[in-house]
XYZ file of C-alpha atoms in Angstrom:
632
model
C -15.612 -14.696 20.568
C -14.487 -11.891 18.230
C -17.839 -12.081 16.441
C -19.768 -11.712 19.716
C -17.654 -8.713 20.649
C -18.345 -7.093 17.273
C -22.075 -7.747 17.671
C -22.071 -6.211 21.148
C -20.224 -3.164 19.838
C -22.739 -2.798 17.003
C -25.658 -3.114 19.450
C -24.102 -0.449 21.669
C -23.655 1.917 18.719
C -27.209 1.228 17.522
C -28.609 1.972 20.986
C -26.670 5.245 21.134
C -28.039 6.180 17.713
C -31.643 5.337 18.727
C -31.299 7.355 21.935
C -29.877 10.294 19.982
C -32.733 10.125 17.445
C -35.417 9.965 20.155
C -33.986 13.046 21.858
C -33.966 14.971 18.559
C -37.523 13.858 17.692
C -38.773 15.051 21.096
C -36.983 18.372 20.533
C -38.594 18.693 17.076
C -42.075 18.031 18.513
C -41.540 20.665 21.206
C -40.454 23.122 18.470
C -43.746 22.569 16.574
C -45.804 22.940 19.764
C -43.992 26.110 20.793
C -43.843 27.686 17.298
C -47.572 27.609 16.598
C -48.419 28.689 20.133
C -46.033 31.621 19.631
C -47.769 32.332 16.297
C -51.111 32.661 18.092
C -49.532 34.812 20.741
C -47.998 37.146 18.133
C -51.250 37.292 16.141
C -53.115 38.638 19.149
C -50.627 41.335 20.115
C -48.596 39.137 22.455
C -51.384 38.974 25.031
C -52.454 35.491 26.033
C -55.854 36.679 27.274
C -56.665 38.116 23.826
C -56.600 34.682 22.141
C -60.194 33.523 21.436
C -61.069 30.252 23.154
C -62.118 28.558 19.873
C -58.700 29.310 18.318
C -56.877 27.848 21.305
C -59.113 24.752 21.197
C -58.414 24.306 17.473
C -54.670 24.717 18.149
C -54.768 21.909 20.717
C -56.604 19.645 18.249
C -54.308 20.154 15.242
C -50.904 20.329 16.956
C -50.569 16.514 17.459
C -51.341 15.957 13.750
C -48.930 18.624 12.587
C -46.229 17.318 14.914
C -46.685 13.846 13.425
C -46.579 15.260 9.881
C -43.357 17.136 10.681
C -41.619 14.081 12.141
C -42.768 11.862 9.252
C -41.414 14.288 6.639
C -38.134 14.690 8.549
C -37.768 10.907 8.602
C -38.484 10.738 4.864
C -35.767 13.337 4.203
C -33.330 11.469 6.541
C -32.821 14.517 8.734
C -32.168 12.221 11.704
C -29.168 10.614 9.978
C -26.879 13.651 10.221
C -23.970 13.877 12.653
C -24.517 17.117 14.557
C -20.806 17.790 14.920
C -20.593 18.228 11.128
C -23.945 19.851 10.278
C -23.460 22.175 7.296
C -25.311 24.200 4.684
C -26.364 20.905 3.065
C -28.651 20.124 6.007
C -30.157 23.627 5.721
C -31.066 23.046 2.073
C -32.545 19.667 2.991
C -34.570 21.389 5.709
C -35.902 23.916 3.166
C -37.069 21.094 0.893
C -38.632 19.266 3.845
C -40.494 22.395 4.926
C -41.881 22.873 1.437
C -43.503 19.448 1.784
C -44.564 20.121 5.393
C -46.235 23.417 4.442
C -48.122 21.682 1.642
C -49.327 19.037 4.112
C -50.445 21.745 6.571
C -52.456 23.462 3.821
C -54.077 20.190 2.739
C -55.030 19.379 6.331
C -56.567 22.863 6.704
C -58.943 22.264 3.809
C -59.644 18.602 4.498
C -60.353 19.165 8.192
C -61.915 22.605 7.589
C -59.607 24.283 10.088
C -60.470 27.936 10.643
C -57.425 29.858 11.887
C -56.007 33.306 11.002
C -53.699 33.280 7.942
C -50.919 34.901 9.977
C -51.056 31.878 12.298
C -49.806 29.627 9.486
C -47.174 32.083 8.272
C -45.709 32.856 11.704
C -45.934 29.225 12.809
C -44.081 27.788 9.807
C -41.443 30.540 9.877
C -40.714 30.192 13.615
C -40.669 26.386 13.413
C -38.237 26.416 10.463
C -35.838 28.804 12.211
C -35.932 26.843 15.472
C -35.479 23.478 13.740
C -32.387 24.813 11.950
C -31.085 26.281 15.212
C -31.595 22.969 17.006
C -29.407 21.243 14.442
C -26.667 23.861 14.524
C -26.767 24.289 18.311
C -24.352 21.452 19.061
C -21.846 22.673 16.499
C -22.168 26.232 17.843
C -21.574 25.076 21.411
C -18.520 23.095 20.260
C -17.171 26.144 18.469
C -17.643 28.387 21.531
C -16.011 25.806 23.763
C -13.157 25.391 21.267
C -12.487 29.121 21.052
C -12.587 29.456 24.839
C -10.191 26.539 25.230
C -7.842 27.888 22.532
C -7.790 31.334 24.136
C -6.759 29.727 27.432
C -4.099 27.660 25.644
C -2.807 30.749 23.861
C -2.544 32.711 27.110
C -0.679 29.771 28.623
C 1.713 29.741 25.651
C 0.719 26.203 24.628
C -0.645 27.018 21.173
C 1.307 27.079 17.911
C 0.735 29.665 15.194
C 0.385 28.060 11.766
C 1.016 29.546 8.318
C -0.848 27.987 5.379
C 0.846 28.039 1.964
C -1.958 28.072 -0.609
C -5.365 29.702 -0.451
C -7.125 27.201 -2.687
C -9.368 24.203 -2.055
C -6.835 22.227 -0.030
C -5.944 25.268 2.072
C -9.573 26.046 2.860
C -10.243 22.468 4.008
C -7.180 22.510 6.262
C -8.127 25.876 7.780
C -11.609 24.622 8.645
C -10.145 21.566 10.323
C -7.471 23.522 12.181
C -10.154 25.840 13.550
C -12.120 22.886 14.915
C -11.743 21.752 18.519
C -9.798 18.633 17.495
C -6.658 20.745 17.017
C -6.423 22.608 20.305
C -2.710 23.332 20.043
C -2.608 24.784 16.520
C -4.067 28.046 15.251
C -3.999 29.203 11.606
C -3.040 32.881 11.608
C -2.062 33.740 8.020
C -2.139 32.468 4.450
C 0.426 32.811 1.661
C -0.802 32.803 -1.948
C 0.881 34.069 -5.126
C -2.425 35.137 -6.704
C -2.445 38.985 -6.486
C -6.266 39.000 -6.554
C -6.364 37.101 -3.250
C -3.810 39.158 -1.311
C -5.486 41.370 1.284
C -8.587 39.199 1.455
C -9.574 36.593 4.033
C -10.364 32.883 3.930
C -12.545 31.760 6.839
C -11.391 34.803 8.752
C -7.673 34.168 8.120
C -5.861 36.947 6.203
C -4.011 36.250 2.944
C -0.923 38.328 3.676
C 1.206 37.996 0.523
C 3.010 35.776 -1.957
C 6.014 33.532 -1.520
C 8.307 36.551 -1.236
C 6.539 37.416 2.031
C 7.010 34.034 3.721
C 10.090 34.898 5.789
C 8.781 38.346 6.797
C 5.311 37.071 7.753
C 6.733 34.078 9.623
C 8.580 36.501 11.882
C 5.648 38.929 12.208
C 3.119 36.235 13.148
C 5.560 34.203 15.273
C 4.983 31.119 13.128
C 5.857 27.763 14.669
C 4.598 25.543 11.856
C 4.101 25.956 8.097
C 1.745 23.747 6.087
C 2.298 23.507 2.322
C -1.252 23.086 0.975
C -0.618 23.227 -2.784
C -0.865 19.599 -3.969
C -1.120 20.661 -7.628
C 2.007 22.848 -7.556
C 4.722 22.041 -10.098
C 7.918 20.431 -8.772
C 9.817 23.654 -9.557
C 7.401 25.815 -7.527
C 7.307 23.213 -4.784
C 11.083 23.219 -4.488
C 11.295 27.016 -4.557
C 8.601 27.606 -1.926
C 9.802 24.863 0.411
C 13.359 26.176 0.142
C 12.072 29.552 1.363
C 10.015 27.910 4.121
C 12.985 26.072 5.556
C 14.799 29.396 6.036
C 12.161 30.450 8.608
C 13.216 27.837 11.143
C 9.587 26.705 11.498
C 8.534 23.094 11.161
C 7.314 22.443 7.614
C 4.710 19.859 6.616
C 3.091 19.101 3.266
C 0.034 17.454 1.794
C 0.975 14.090 0.248
C -0.309 14.906 -3.244
C -3.032 15.929 -5.645
C -4.704 12.512 -5.453
C -5.664 13.104 -1.815
C -7.327 16.366 -2.851
C -9.242 14.652 -5.647
C -10.420 11.898 -3.315
C -11.508 14.304 -0.584
C -8.754 13.077 1.715
C -7.313 16.472 2.664
C -6.899 16.635 6.426
C -4.351 17.533 9.069
C -3.978 13.843 9.930
C -2.644 13.193 6.401
C 0.082 15.819 6.559
C 3.629 14.554 6.373
C 6.929 16.129 7.238
C 8.823 17.626 4.326
C 11.172 15.107 2.764
C 14.228 15.908 0.697
C 12.346 14.410 -2.247
C 10.117 17.506 -2.062
C 13.197 19.649 -2.737
C 14.594 17.783 -5.758
C 12.676 20.099 -8.093
C 12.132 17.471 -10.758
C 8.975 16.006 -12.251
C 8.505 12.358 -11.256
C 9.297 9.944 -14.038
C 6.316 9.196 -16.254
C 5.658 5.744 -17.621
C 3.137 4.493 -20.122
C 0.966 2.497 -17.748
C -1.100 1.025 -20.581
C 1.983 -0.424 -22.270
C 3.442 -1.659 -18.987
C 0.075 -3.198 -18.114
C 0.021 -5.085 -21.417
C 3.573 -6.266 -20.837
C 3.004 -7.598 -17.304
C -0.614 -8.767 -17.288
C -0.975 -12.516 -17.543
C 2.808 -13.090 -17.414
C 4.909 -15.140 -15.010
C 7.513 -12.810 -13.515
C 10.548 -13.601 -11.380
C 12.270 -10.976 -9.211
C 15.652 -11.924 -7.778
C 16.576 -9.960 -4.680
C 12.823 -9.487 -4.269
C 13.132 -8.673 -0.575
C 15.468 -5.697 -1.058
C 14.619 -2.022 -1.483
C 14.350 -2.067 -5.279
C 13.215 -5.678 -5.517
C 10.330 -5.241 -3.092
C 9.090 -2.125 -4.903
C 9.287 -4.050 -8.173
C 7.083 -6.705 -6.595
C 4.574 -4.074 -5.428
C 4.222 -2.476 -8.836
C 4.183 -5.780 -10.712
C 1.474 -7.145 -8.389
C -0.713 -4.151 -9.250
C -0.586 -5.123 -12.957
C -2.280 -8.522 -12.570
C 0.529 -10.950 -13.466
C -0.241 -14.614 -13.979
C 2.306 -15.427 -11.287
C 4.838 -13.417 -9.267
C 7.907 -15.207 -7.910
C 9.968 -13.569 -5.156
C 13.478 -15.039 -5.001
C 15.912 -13.951 -2.282
C 18.638 -15.370 -0.067
C 17.568 -13.182 2.864
C 14.381 -14.636 4.343
C 13.481 -11.593 6.454
C 13.046 -9.201 3.511
C 11.346 -11.857 1.386
C 8.891 -12.630 4.193
C 8.065 -8.944 4.744
C 7.133 -8.256 1.124
C 5.313 -11.597 0.879
C 3.096 -10.734 3.865
C 2.497 -7.206 2.592
C 1.266 -8.498 -0.767
C -0.832 -11.261 0.819
C -2.574 -8.707 3.051
C -3.257 -6.426 0.103
C -4.306 -8.926 -2.572
C -5.365 -12.014 -0.564
C -6.094 -14.792 -3.064
C -6.188 -12.494 -6.088
C -2.406 -12.720 -6.567
C -0.644 -15.970 -7.480
C 2.435 -15.411 -5.329
C 5.394 -17.735 -4.805
C 8.196 -16.866 -2.372
C 11.437 -18.833 -2.682
C 14.634 -18.726 -0.670
C 17.831 -19.317 -2.598
C 21.053 -17.814 -3.880
C 21.810 -16.659 -7.410
C 25.308 -18.085 -6.815
C 23.846 -21.595 -6.710
C 23.690 -22.781 -10.317
C 21.484 -25.784 -9.597
C 19.012 -23.780 -7.493
C 18.525 -20.922 -9.953
C 18.276 -23.273 -12.949
C 15.730 -25.507 -11.200
C 13.591 -22.464 -10.337
C 13.736 -21.223 -13.941
C 12.837 -24.633 -15.358
C 10.003 -25.251 -12.901
C 8.230 -21.893 -13.179
C 9.243 -20.873 -16.738
C 9.059 -17.093 -16.129
C 8.338 -14.789 -19.057
C 10.265 -11.879 -17.527
C 13.140 -11.821 -15.019
C 14.114 -8.723 -13.053
C 17.565 -9.344 -11.617
C 17.897 -7.098 -8.550
C 19.983 -9.429 -6.370
C 23.363 -7.818 -5.671
C 25.783 -6.526 -3.074
C 25.663 -2.723 -3.305
C 27.559 -1.197 -0.356
C 30.741 0.379 -1.693
C 32.932 0.379 1.462
C 31.902 -3.158 2.445
C 32.732 -4.506 -0.999
C 36.140 -2.820 -0.905
C 36.929 -4.964 2.130
C 35.271 -8.095 0.682
C 35.960 -7.848 -3.072
C 35.688 -11.586 -3.682
C 32.104 -11.571 -2.384
C 31.209 -8.798 -4.828
C 32.518 -10.935 -7.685
C 30.732 -14.088 -6.486
C 27.374 -12.415 -5.914
C 27.268 -9.644 -8.497
C 29.249 -10.980 -11.453
C 28.815 -14.735 -11.119
C 25.279 -14.391 -9.751
C 24.301 -12.354 -12.801
C 26.059 -14.715 -15.202
C 24.485 -17.857 -13.718
C 21.021 -16.289 -13.568
C 21.305 -15.038 -17.159
C 22.406 -18.453 -18.439
C 19.566 -20.133 -16.544
C 17.096 -17.632 -18.020
C 18.298 -18.320 -21.557
C 17.989 -22.092 -21.043
C 14.430 -21.656 -19.712
C 13.357 -19.533 -22.679
C 12.745 -16.348 -20.695
C 11.447 -13.581 -22.981
C 13.106 -10.582 -21.280
C 15.900 -10.390 -18.707
C 16.400 -7.016 -17.000
C 19.532 -6.307 -14.962
C 19.357 -3.643 -12.257
C 22.588 -1.657 -12.612
C 24.041 1.556 -11.174
C 25.739 4.766 -12.260
C 28.736 3.562 -10.224
C 29.429 1.221 -13.147
C 30.540 4.251 -15.182
C 34.321 4.746 -14.975
C 34.315 2.907 -11.631
C 36.719 3.741 -8.826
C 35.382 1.027 -6.520
C 35.006 -2.701 -6.858
C 31.227 -2.676 -6.427
C 30.887 -0.351 -9.437
C 33.399 -2.387 -11.439
C 31.523 -5.602 -10.666
C 28.288 -4.033 -11.922
C 30.091 -2.905 -15.082
C 31.090 -6.507 -15.701
C 27.439 -7.466 -15.131
C 26.448 -5.039 -17.896
C 29.075 -6.598 -20.165
C 27.682 -10.043 -19.353
C 24.195 -8.892 -20.314
C 25.399 -7.509 -23.644
C 27.398 -10.675 -24.283
C 24.384 -12.876 -23.490
C 22.210 -10.833 -25.824
C 24.520 -11.700 -28.711
C 24.166 -15.439 -28.070
C 21.765 -17.602 -30.053
C 18.885 -17.432 -27.580
C 15.283 -16.217 -27.578
C 15.894 -13.953 -24.583
C 16.260 -10.168 -24.768
C 18.898 -9.075 -22.247
C 18.954 -5.423 -21.111
C 20.266 -3.378 -18.192
C 18.789 -0.395 -16.378
C 21.171 2.070 -14.785
C 20.235 4.716 -12.238
C 21.751 6.714 -9.411
C 21.385 6.768 -5.664
C 17.954 5.842 -4.360
C 16.351 7.892 -1.611
C 14.878 5.782 1.151
C 16.625 2.525 0.282
C 18.315 0.349 2.860
C 21.678 1.932 3.565
C 20.687 5.264 2.015
C 22.314 8.415 3.332
C 18.967 9.932 4.407
C 18.127 7.443 7.196
C 21.704 7.828 8.450
C 21.405 11.626 8.556
C 18.038 11.415 10.334
C 19.424 9.097 12.983
C 22.444 11.341 13.537
C 20.195 14.408 13.894
C 17.911 12.592 16.366
C 20.983 11.707 18.434
C 22.057 15.357 18.503
C 24.795 15.063 15.894
C 27.275 15.308 14.497
C 26.144 14.639 10.930
C 28.956 13.002 8.974
C 29.645 13.867 5.327
C 32.614 12.341 3.543
C 33.535 15.453 1.534
C 32.190 18.997 1.282
C 32.075 18.867 -2.543
C 30.803 15.326 -3.079
C 27.776 15.187 -5.418
C 25.327 12.463 -6.368
C 22.315 11.925 -8.612
C 19.176 10.969 -6.721
C 15.829 9.396 -7.467
C 13.043 7.814 -5.432
C 12.454 4.084 -5.246
C 9.139 4.319 -7.173
C 10.929 6.341 -9.890
C 13.671 3.744 -10.165
C 11.181 0.932 -10.457
C 9.087 2.885 -12.958
C 12.188 3.198 -15.125
C 12.891 -0.507 -14.844
C 9.352 -1.352 -15.953
C 9.452 1.139 -18.809
C 12.825 -0.188 -19.931
C 11.418 -3.685 -20.027
C 8.689 -2.483 -22.366
C 11.231 -0.719 -24.633
C 13.665 -3.641 -24.655
C 14.865 -4.903 -28.011
C 17.985 -6.512 -26.552
C 21.448 -5.309 -25.559
C 20.450 -1.829 -24.358
C 21.641 -0.072 -21.239
C 18.805 2.232 -20.233
C 19.739 5.386 -18.343
C 17.510 7.888 -16.559
C 18.096 11.600 -16.926
C 17.987 12.379 -13.213
C 18.307 16.126 -13.576
C 20.986 18.059 -11.771
C 23.221 16.321 -9.249
C 22.827 17.207 -5.576
C 25.608 18.045 -3.135
C 25.472 15.692 -0.163
C 26.560 18.578 2.065
C 23.519 20.588 0.932
C 21.253 17.621 1.623
C 22.604 17.293 5.146
C 22.145 21.016 5.815
C 18.630 21.012 4.351
C 17.622 18.044 6.476
C 18.931 19.749 9.609
C 16.956 22.910 8.747
C 13.810 20.920 7.991
C 14.142 19.440 11.472
C 13.881 22.968 12.889
C 17.581 23.152 13.772
C 20.533 25.234 12.604
C 23.529 23.592 10.865
C 26.895 24.154 12.566
C 25.093 25.603 15.601
C 22.569 23.055 16.869
C 23.979 20.191 14.812
C 27.624 20.007 13.799
C 28.673 18.705 10.374
C 31.887 16.690 10.298
C 33.757 15.880 7.069
C 35.285 12.410 7.393
C 37.096 12.113 4.058
C 36.321 9.952 1.035
C 36.013 6.273 1.823
C 37.936 3.595 -0.085
C 36.603 3.371 -3.630
C 34.430 6.477 -3.288
C 34.636 9.343 -5.790
C 33.421 12.923 -5.758
C 30.968 12.501 -8.618
C 29.164 9.850 -10.661
C 28.918 9.939 -14.450
C 25.690 8.863 -16.099
C 27.150 7.290 -19.243
C 30.504 6.004 -20.367
C 32.095 8.234 -22.979
C 32.178 5.512 -25.622
C 28.535 4.543 -25.251
C 26.871 7.594 -26.803
C 23.239 8.371 -26.215
C 19.976 7.503 -27.959
C 16.564 8.932 -27.065
C 13.342 7.018 -26.387
C 9.669 7.975 -26.345
C 10.138 8.965 -22.706
C 12.185 12.173 -22.564
C 13.760 11.087 -19.262
C 15.001 7.718 -20.536
C 18.028 7.288 -22.788
C 19.837 4.302 -24.266
C 23.556 3.675 -24.280
C 24.537 1.797 -27.427
C 26.055 -1.685 -26.958
C 29.856 -1.777 -26.902
C 31.540 -4.271 -29.193
C 33.727 -6.752 -27.348
C 35.219 -10.200 -27.838
C 32.575 -12.434 -26.277
C 34.747 -15.540 -26.098
C 37.558 -13.600 -24.471
C 35.137 -12.049 -21.970
C 33.619 -15.429 -21.154
C 37.070 -16.900 -20.525
C 38.025 -13.944 -18.304
C 34.829 -14.358 -16.275
C 35.544 -18.062 -15.740
C 39.070 -17.188 -14.550
C 37.648 -14.474 -12.299
C 35.265 -17.012 -10.797
C 38.158 -19.294 -9.862
C 40.163 -16.390 -8.457
C 37.248 -15.259 -6.291
C 36.833 -18.753 -4.828
C 40.423 -18.674 -3.575
C 40.192 -15.201 -1.976
C 42.973 -14.050 -4.280
C 44.334 -10.709 -3.063
C 44.971 -9.687 -6.682
C 41.267 -9.808 -7.516
C 41.120 -6.046 -8.203
C 43.938 -6.390 -10.713
C 42.040 -9.143 -12.552
C 38.898 -6.991 -12.564
C 40.859 -4.120 -14.094
C 41.906 -6.380 -16.967
C 38.216 -6.856 -17.799
C 37.164 -3.253 -17.090
C 39.940 -0.946 -18.383
C 38.089 2.133 -17.066
C 38.276 0.785 -13.491
C 40.707 3.011 -11.564
C 40.944 1.837 -7.953
C 41.426 4.683 -5.507
C 41.110 7.484 -8.085
C 38.755 10.451 -7.561
């Protein structure tokens, strides 16, 4: 049934195309008939009665042949394949080449058929026909433009049109201006362009003035009554991007950006691809760079297991791993909803090209995780399964120990038994001098990894530590957006609280790079640049929504939550720092500890967590001396 519907749709489209072509062919024939008649008329002083009868008779004899020649050449040059709505200078050049052939054919027919006509007849006829044929092809576009301008003028008078400022007078900007001026964007009108190039200021691009550099944004936004700003500089550096967008948000106008330089390279620049400005655009930091060739070599042809594969980090790991042609990718998660979502996404994208296995199970279950390891024998394990919400873990500390600490320990032991080559723990900067149980549990996980690496196994155990992830489940950004949509207030725990931020793809890129660097025992840390005040993020997001903080949307400070601190350190003081080939990735040196003592403490902690012991935090502090519950 679906096939029949598709065939009917194709037949309908084909019929429309045939009808369109027939109409254009008839118009082209009429142009030839009219043009050479007009040539005769002009030759004899624009008096019909002055045309000799023999010339008119010859005209009637040759015009069917020349019409046929014209149509045949146009067909050969595919001039009936163009979409009239988008006719451009390319079609004009094609028409010139076609007319060179047509003129040659006319001349040959003159000599072969011994046609005796005035020379001016040929010159005027070809010239008039060429002009009219070009006009026929541009007529539809011209009519659309006139209709568009008329409609926009009516919309403007009615106050329904939005003035748009374009940031960037380069290739991307020019494409966007052309599209905005088309009739598909009735409610938007480009009125000015901002460009830092002094040579461009004062000039025009498609009739739109380039009014100044970034220093003129606020002034020009007021002068031109700008309602929307489009950032059309996909090749701009992160520093320039942050600076310009920071200025734009002060105007109160809605700000949108092109996704990136790749869209420009692929010819995908269009208004439909614009996205709202995200806070990631304001971080002012180059995205993390990884050696794709080395990562490709590491992952290609390998069996890879991702625990917590349905979560924010785990699912992105699966996406990037799948793109590197693994022998087999195993998604392991206790939560079936997330695991199913990423499974279906990868199936839709790769079909049968990806050997994908999706398993439901808990890292707490020793038998389950060991049986999975023994059955599939993964080469690399990315351990992303964990409880991560600080306030929730403060109220359920035993669950943090069971899932984070014991889950990591059991998975690591199972990996060693199965002969896994590399085991990568996903850690957090909250493990540094922790003030909450979630962070302390992740610190113990790091200690477990370093302890396991010192055992007599063939597995390299490493950890990757990074800060807060923008866009993850439970991230502050979705919460702020929801609060703004509901009219506020936006809740911030403390005016001075700061955090390091990175995007999910950056975090996963670091994890993959760390795996390639792994020698065993390392804690890899990303240099995430300068920390960001959460209060500033909230205010920026309100401004980017076209609203005013403390006026349109109130900001309420709720106080630090249990276990929360004002700042996060990147490295523990005693770990030191070692550089890698990637300037954004550092290594904390392994800390010497008594492995047997640690193993015994972990076993005791496991028993305590099973009994919901209220002193669990005290036991954790014995293992992690830097854990200070409730401190800032």
